[in-house]
Amino acid sequence: MRYQMKSAKQVRSGFIDFFRDKGHEFVPSSPIVPAGDDTLLFTNAGMNQFKDIFLGLVSPEHRRVVNSQKCLRVSGKHNDLEEVGKDTYHHTFFEMLGNWSFDDYFKAEAIEWAWELLTKVWGIEPDSLWATVFQGDIKDNSPPDSDAKSLWPKVTGIPDERVLFGGKKDNFWEMGEIGPCGPCSEIHIDLGPDMCDKKGERRHKCSVNAGCGRFIELWNLVFIQYNRSEDGKLAALGAQYVDTGAGLERIVAVLQNKLSNYDTDLFMPIIDCLSDITGHKYTSELNNKTDNAFRVISDHIRSLTFAITDGATPSNEGRGYVIRRILRRASRFGRELGMHEPFMYKLVPVVADCLGDAFGEIAERADYVSTVIESEEVNFGRTLDRGIEIFSTAVERAEKSNDRTISGEDAFQLYDTYGFPLDLTELMAKERNLKVDTAKFDELMEEQRARARAAQKSVSLMATLADAELPATEDLHKYHAETCDSKIIGWIDNESFKNRGHIVAGNEVGLVLDKTCFYAEAGGQVGDCGTIESSDARFIVNDTMKIANCVIHRGQVAEGSFSVGEKVKVVVSKDRDSIKKNHTATHLLQWALQQVVGQSVAQQGSLVCPDYLRFDFTYPKVLTDKEIKKVEGLVREKIAENLPVTCVVMPKDEAEKLGAMALFGEKYGSEVRVVAIGAKRPQTPDQRPKTEGQSLESAFSKEFCGGTHCDNTGQIGGFKIIKEESISAGVRRITALTGPGLTEYLERRSEIVDELTVKLKVPAEEVIDRVAKLIKENKKLSKELKSAAKQAGADSMAEVRGLLEAGEKIGSSFIITGRLSTTSVEQAREAIDMLKSKAKSAAVVLGFVDDGKVALLAGMTDDLVKKGLKAGDIVKAIAPIIDGGGGGRPGMAQAGGKNPEKIDDALNKAAQLIKEKLAST
């Protein structure tokens, strides 16, 4: 089979254009890091961004949609990580070409168009294609997809014998245990008998879905037509959906006549660059360690580039932990190519060149991504060295064991603490003729996954509402009112949404109203707090959140009771004013940062709350004090100018033309709200803009934003940065204050200055000079003390050497007693340790006087302790002589007393007791 050579760019654009001609609207890929969906680590399918449509929470903007979705499959049931590199077609990152119908066309059109594109547009030989349909499942109460079975031959002409029935695993799709689901049809291509990678294996059947490299799935057509209830029964959905997915990498390999996805123009530029860096050549062989490393690294650098671009950063938790694992796995395979220094960051520009046309964000953020990866590579180099030490200890234990096996516990520690993939531990073990207890490792891994699943269940509200129909809330009042009249529609408890009955004092619920002036948490701004009141009841709102178009007021009934349908008064907390100030100041801060350190600054996240604002941004190094002061100065200038803050809702494309900044990774509709600062207002009627967009052109700050803001910058009052820090490689964080938070901060600082003026006895303006002088004097004194202590230590050591020379020797053992000049307990212990070391066999008792008190210390070498001479016994016997007491271990003991005049008597008694003990042994 030979096909017309097509570049990956041509295949992607050809797919999109084909479905555009069929009336589909192109929708850009959603980020790999899902926005507002804590139930999903990474976007792993094209349908993720349309989940709310399938759940019936929102209505679709378009009935027909097409796109190429960025996907990452490295966790959960969709986890291809350990398979990457071993074959020609598994990947962690891939593009999913997809077309969707939201209650528009259904099976016949989906099948017909898929066949038309594959065979007539791209020219794939029809005789090489197979289709599968769902055979049904009696246990699961799922009927066979007879419609699809009959439609395939009817609309495509494919022979009936090449339309195969398949089981639930391959041919039935479900969003979860409950909710929307339906049968699916897969399209497979037969690459020919030479591509069978399991020839000669017993019981291997060379066929579709048999795990054979000869038959590769190209496209999956999902027909969502059922809803599964909690009892497992299926019921027809009120709407029918089509959700298809075709892996770009596999289709490109077929159309470029390549036997491996890695030989296509999606991977070869990366592999060629890696070859130049390492000096190794790629030969496309499967059973080759070097080629395996090439495939792993070229796959993983794509995943890392897209994930970090979309907001993930390496860490020890959640998404960050997965990214760190991928990076470290690739780094380890780099050692197969002789790379012991950071190298992967050099591949990022190549990924950007290959895919930047389709996904402009990776080109825009390539420098930032390179910085993050290089930093992580450097850190892992140090971690790897420590991990190898732990591995060596595990090897020692394994070599002493009967079965020469590294324990599952050791393998898991290497994996969990040091980022060693299991295959790395197995590889290193094999080099030493050792095995690894993978069964125990898997058990520990499952325990960790169970803990992770349990942690995920804490996000319980979304799970509770997965199949609930929530009413929409009118919330436009949030922008211009802090109180409004409303009506109770229902509430959400731990079980479900309820729209009848009543709630009483003490109940904690999420209250749902027909309209509200509360702002629901979004875009970094916290949800509003406040109260909801009736004539005889009061509800305290602690937080406000939004699911689809439903605003949920979370809190508890403080007094009285509420019923569905009851009229209430909604009152937002006075904190709203502080939140507005912090939010508008955050916009000013981003603008100022770009003026001071460059336009490459991009927001990575933010927190806007009543007490402070927090802003995370991309920048590779620490901001200097000078830069921070300049940023503060620019923000304060704009506050002092009392500039207008204008909020306008407009088409998204118009906002983009204006240059309005969007928060990367955030989902936006066809219309957006733009917040502009400093737009000039018309002085005369003829100066009025023709469009809302034109009214914002003169603004110096324009951002997509749905939050609440001041009417003008003067309302912010003041601005102060109180902290600038690193939160991950290439990402900085600024914490700042405005409004009441700033006032309180300044008052506390003023109180500190007032107290210092009293303690230092100088006016406030002289405090800095006085403190500087004290610090200088303190440093001088500290230096003098260290010098004196050093001299005292030298004198003490000389004194100790004299005691050794004067010591009495009985047999091979020394008896050393003596009085030290002024010293410390630490120095006396050091003296005893030195004497024991020099003498090899010695009983040492030393004494000194410090501030009128006596200290006695005794030390015995191990050989004398074995003979029964114990330091603790000696000090107990001599301590009463100096009117004191003490004790300790056989090797070292200490006593203290009040009578310095008797110190020599105590030392003489010690020598006598030691001689008697040595004479008797």
mmCIF file of C-alpha atoms in Angstrom, residues 175-356:
data_model
loop_
_atom_site.group_PDB
_atom_site.id
_atom_site.type_symbol
_atom_site.label_atom_id
_atom_site.label_comp_id
_atom_site.label_asym_id
_atom_site.label_seq_id
_atom_site.Cartn_x
_atom_site.Cartn_y
_atom_site.Cartn_z
ATOM 1 C CA MET A 175 -18.039 8.685 31.103
ATOM 2 C CA GLY A 176 -18.206 7.056 34.534
ATOM 3 C CA GLU A 177 -20.077 4.418 36.516
ATOM 4 C CA ILE A 178 -23.241 6.452 36.017
ATOM 5 C CA GLY A 179 -24.225 9.006 33.403
ATOM 6 C CA PRO A 180 -24.061 9.292 29.581
ATOM 7 C CA CYS A 181 -22.693 6.308 27.652
ATOM 8 C CA GLY A 182 -23.099 4.397 24.413
ATOM 9 C CA PRO A 183 -21.698 1.942 21.868
ATOM 10 C CA CYS A 184 -18.790 2.765 19.590
ATOM 11 C CA SER A 185 -17.469 1.652 16.219
ATOM 12 C CA GLU A 186 -13.747 1.403 15.597
ATOM 13 C CA ILE A 187 -12.045 1.629 12.210
ATOM 14 C CA HIS A 188 -8.908 -0.514 11.922
ATOM 15 C CA ILE A 189 -6.333 -0.799 9.141
ATOM 16 C CA ASP A 190 -4.596 -4.004 8.097
ATOM 17 C CA LEU A 191 -0.942 -3.115 7.511
ATOM 18 C CA GLY A 192 -0.149 -6.562 6.110
ATOM 19 C CA PRO A 193 1.195 -9.845 7.512
ATOM 20 C CA ASP A 194 4.757 -8.510 7.700
ATOM 21 C CA MET A 195 3.686 -6.134 10.479
ATOM 22 C CA CYS A 196 2.582 -8.889 12.844
ATOM 23 C CA ASP A 197 4.827 -8.471 15.875
ATOM 24 C CA LYS A 198 3.773 -11.736 17.552
ATOM 25 C CA LYS A 199 4.616 -14.290 14.873
ATOM 26 C CA GLY A 200 5.353 -17.718 16.264
ATOM 27 C CA GLU A 201 3.716 -17.034 19.639
ATOM 28 C CA ARG A 202 1.465 -19.862 20.739
ATOM 29 C CA ARG A 203 -2.270 -19.127 20.646
ATOM 30 C CA HIS A 204 -1.741 -15.791 18.873
ATOM 31 C CA LYS A 205 -4.514 -14.964 16.449
ATOM 32 C CA CYS A 206 -3.514 -12.344 13.919
ATOM 33 C CA SER A 207 -6.720 -10.277 13.899
ATOM 34 C CA VAL A 208 -8.401 -7.025 14.899
ATOM 35 C CA ASN A 209 -8.159 -6.152 18.629
ATOM 36 C CA ALA A 210 -5.898 -9.136 19.301
ATOM 37 C CA GLY A 211 -2.892 -7.074 20.377
ATOM 38 C CA CYS A 212 -1.198 -7.527 17.021
ATOM 39 C CA GLY A 213 0.870 -4.822 15.328
ATOM 40 C CA ARG A 214 -0.603 -5.780 11.966
ATOM 41 C CA PHE A 215 -4.027 -4.291 12.789
ATOM 42 C CA ILE A 216 -4.003 -0.715 14.070
ATOM 43 C CA GLU A 217 -7.015 1.279 15.230
ATOM 44 C CA LEU A 218 -7.299 4.541 13.282
ATOM 45 C CA TRP A 219 -10.607 6.051 14.345
ATOM 46 C CA ASN A 220 -13.208 5.513 17.044
ATOM 47 C CA LEU A 221 -16.812 6.651 16.530
ATOM 48 C CA VAL A 222 -18.724 6.918 19.806
ATOM 49 C CA PHE A 223 -22.523 7.090 19.764
ATOM 50 C CA ILE A 224 -23.759 8.479 23.071
ATOM 51 C CA GLN A 225 -27.398 7.450 23.286
ATOM 52 C CA TYR A 226 -27.921 6.051 26.811
ATOM 53 C CA ASN A 227 -27.841 7.187 30.410
ATOM 54 C CA ARG A 228 -26.808 4.635 33.033
ATOM 55 C CA SER A 229 -28.568 5.040 36.380
ATOM 56 C CA GLU A 230 -27.221 4.057 39.799
ATOM 57 C CA ASP A 231 -28.890 0.618 39.561
ATOM 58 C CA GLY A 232 -26.926 -0.069 36.359
ATOM 59 C CA LYS A 233 -29.898 0.121 34.016
ATOM 60 C CA LEU A 234 -29.723 1.906 30.676
ATOM 61 C CA ALA A 235 -32.315 4.404 29.525
ATOM 62 C CA ALA A 236 -32.411 6.339 26.274
ATOM 63 C CA LEU A 237 -31.035 9.872 26.520
ATOM 64 C CA GLY A 238 -33.263 12.748 25.531
ATOM 65 C CA ALA A 239 -30.545 13.766 23.043
ATOM 66 C CA GLN A 240 -28.111 11.802 20.881
ATOM 67 C CA TYR A 241 -24.453 12.693 20.532
ATOM 68 C CA VAL A 242 -21.573 11.712 18.257
ATOM 69 C CA ASP A 243 -18.032 11.879 19.659
ATOM 70 C CA THR A 244 -15.229 10.645 17.397
ATOM 71 C CA GLY A 245 -11.491 10.424 17.856
ATOM 72 C CA ALA A 246 -8.732 9.659 15.368
ATOM 73 C CA GLY A 247 -5.088 9.613 16.451
ATOM 74 C CA LEU A 248 -3.161 12.038 14.238
ATOM 75 C CA GLU A 249 0.140 10.221 14.764
ATOM 76 C CA ARG A 250 -1.205 6.882 13.479
ATOM 77 C CA ILE A 251 -2.968 8.376 10.453
ATOM 78 C CA VAL A 252 0.137 10.367 9.515
ATOM 79 C CA ALA A 253 2.262 7.199 9.681
ATOM 80 C CA VAL A 254 -0.140 5.431 7.299
ATOM 81 C CA LEU A 255 -0.329 8.347 4.860
ATOM 82 C CA GLN A 256 3.471 8.820 4.912
ATOM 83 C CA ASN A 257 4.009 5.090 4.294
ATOM 84 C CA LYS A 258 5.937 4.684 7.547
ATOM 85 C CA LEU A 259 6.009 1.509 9.606
ATOM 86 C CA SER A 260 6.401 3.519 12.811
ATOM 87 C CA ASN A 261 4.820 6.733 14.104
ATOM 88 C CA TYR A 262 8.321 7.743 15.199
ATOM 89 C CA ASP A 263 9.516 7.765 11.570
ATOM 90 C CA THR A 264 7.076 10.553 10.610
ATOM 91 C CA ASP A 265 7.657 14.296 10.453
ATOM 92 C CA LEU A 266 6.010 14.606 13.870
ATOM 93 C CA PHE A 267 9.001 12.927 15.551
ATOM 94 C CA MET A 268 12.004 12.784 13.194
ATOM 95 C CA PRO A 269 13.052 16.450 13.637
ATOM 96 C CA ILE A 270 13.230 15.803 17.408
ATOM 97 C CA ILE A 271 15.089 12.520 16.901
ATOM 98 C CA ASP A 272 17.541 14.160 14.463
ATOM 99 C CA CYS A 273 18.287 16.932 16.985
ATOM 100 C CA LEU A 274 18.746 14.356 19.740
ATOM 101 C CA SER A 275 21.124 12.455 17.479
ATOM 102 C CA ASP A 276 23.195 15.623 16.951
ATOM 103 C CA ILE A 277 23.319 16.261 20.718
ATOM 104 C CA THR A 278 24.274 12.700 21.724
ATOM 105 C CA GLY A 279 26.312 11.516 18.743
ATOM 106 C CA HIS A 280 24.174 8.347 18.488
ATOM 107 C CA LYS A 281 22.225 7.353 15.383
ATOM 108 C CA TYR A 282 18.598 6.228 15.281
ATOM 109 C CA THR A 283 17.982 3.048 13.235
ATOM 110 C CA SER A 284 14.219 2.457 13.824
ATOM 111 C CA GLU A 285 14.824 -0.971 15.351
ATOM 112 C CA LEU A 286 12.460 -2.205 18.068
ATOM 113 C CA ASN A 287 14.757 -4.505 20.030
ATOM 114 C CA ASN A 288 17.500 -1.931 20.391
ATOM 115 C CA LYS A 289 18.232 -0.114 23.655
ATOM 116 C CA THR A 290 19.539 2.986 21.916
ATOM 117 C CA ASP A 291 16.534 3.292 19.595
ATOM 118 C CA ASN A 292 14.201 2.660 22.511
ATOM 119 C CA ALA A 293 15.777 5.622 24.324
ATOM 120 C CA PHE A 294 15.300 7.807 21.220
ATOM 121 C CA ARG A 295 11.596 6.935 21.094
ATOM 122 C CA VAL A 296 11.014 7.506 24.819
ATOM 123 C CA ILE A 297 12.775 10.882 24.869
ATOM 124 C CA SER A 298 11.132 12.169 21.668
ATOM 125 C CA ASP A 299 7.713 11.211 23.034
ATOM 126 C CA HIS A 300 8.276 12.552 26.538
ATOM 127 C CA ILE A 301 9.672 15.930 25.435
ATOM 128 C CA ARG A 302 6.430 16.538 23.517
ATOM 129 C CA SER A 303 4.394 15.741 26.642
ATOM 130 C CA LEU A 304 6.551 17.957 28.811
ATOM 131 C CA THR A 305 6.503 20.871 26.386
ATOM 132 C CA PHE A 306 2.726 20.899 26.090
ATOM 133 C CA ALA A 307 1.976 20.196 29.760
ATOM 134 C CA ILE A 308 4.345 22.860 31.108
ATOM 135 C CA THR A 309 3.131 25.331 28.483
ATOM 136 C CA ASP A 310 -0.430 24.742 29.657
ATOM 137 C CA GLY A 311 0.389 25.402 33.303
ATOM 138 C CA ALA A 312 1.691 22.182 34.874
ATOM 139 C CA THR A 313 4.983 22.427 36.784
ATOM 140 C CA PRO A 314 7.110 19.604 38.256
ATOM 141 C CA SER A 315 6.337 18.987 41.930
ATOM 142 C CA ASN A 316 5.656 16.193 44.403
ATOM 143 C CA GLU A 317 1.858 16.296 44.161
ATOM 144 C CA GLY A 318 -0.884 15.633 41.630
ATOM 145 C CA ARG A 319 -0.216 16.804 38.096
ATOM 146 C CA GLY A 320 3.203 18.118 39.051
ATOM 147 C CA TYR A 321 4.268 14.690 40.291
ATOM 148 C CA VAL A 322 3.234 13.064 37.001
ATOM 149 C CA ILE A 323 5.186 15.678 35.024
ATOM 150 C CA ARG A 324 8.224 15.111 37.230
ATOM 151 C CA ARG A 325 7.948 11.354 36.643
ATOM 152 C CA ILE A 326 7.832 11.810 32.863
ATOM 153 C CA LEU A 327 10.810 14.166 32.921
ATOM 154 C CA ARG A 328 12.877 11.879 35.127
ATOM 155 C CA ARG A 329 12.012 8.846 33.041
ATOM 156 C CA ALA A 330 13.254 10.641 29.925
ATOM 157 C CA SER A 331 16.346 11.839 31.770
ATOM 158 C CA ARG A 332 17.169 8.282 32.792
ATOM 159 C CA PHE A 333 16.847 7.076 29.184
ATOM 160 C CA GLY A 334 19.237 9.873 28.242
ATOM 161 C CA ARG A 335 21.912 7.955 30.120
ATOM 162 C CA GLU A 336 21.449 5.154 27.579
ATOM 163 C CA LEU A 337 22.726 7.728 25.080
ATOM 164 C CA GLY A 338 25.609 8.809 27.306
ATOM 165 C CA MET A 339 23.922 11.993 28.531
ATOM 166 C CA HIS A 340 24.798 12.796 32.153
ATOM 167 C CA GLU A 341 24.267 16.541 31.893
ATOM 168 C CA PRO A 342 20.995 18.402 31.160
ATOM 169 C CA PHE A 343 20.043 18.029 27.500
ATOM 170 C CA MET A 344 16.254 17.743 27.099
ATOM 171 C CA TYR A 345 15.666 21.469 27.381
ATOM 172 C CA LYS A 346 17.565 21.838 24.083
ATOM 173 C CA LEU A 347 14.785 19.868 22.339
ATOM 174 C CA VAL A 348 11.979 22.283 23.272
ATOM 175 C CA PRO A 349 12.582 24.693 20.343
ATOM 176 C CA VAL A 350 12.389 21.727 17.944
ATOM 177 C CA VAL A 351 8.997 20.713 19.357
ATOM 178 C CA ALA A 352 7.871 24.328 18.968
ATOM 179 C CA ASP A 353 9.039 24.346 15.333
ATOM 180 C CA CYS A 354 7.191 21.081 14.583
ATOM 181 C CA LEU A 355 3.878 21.935 16.233
ATOM 182 C CA GLY A 356 3.912 25.686 16.838
#
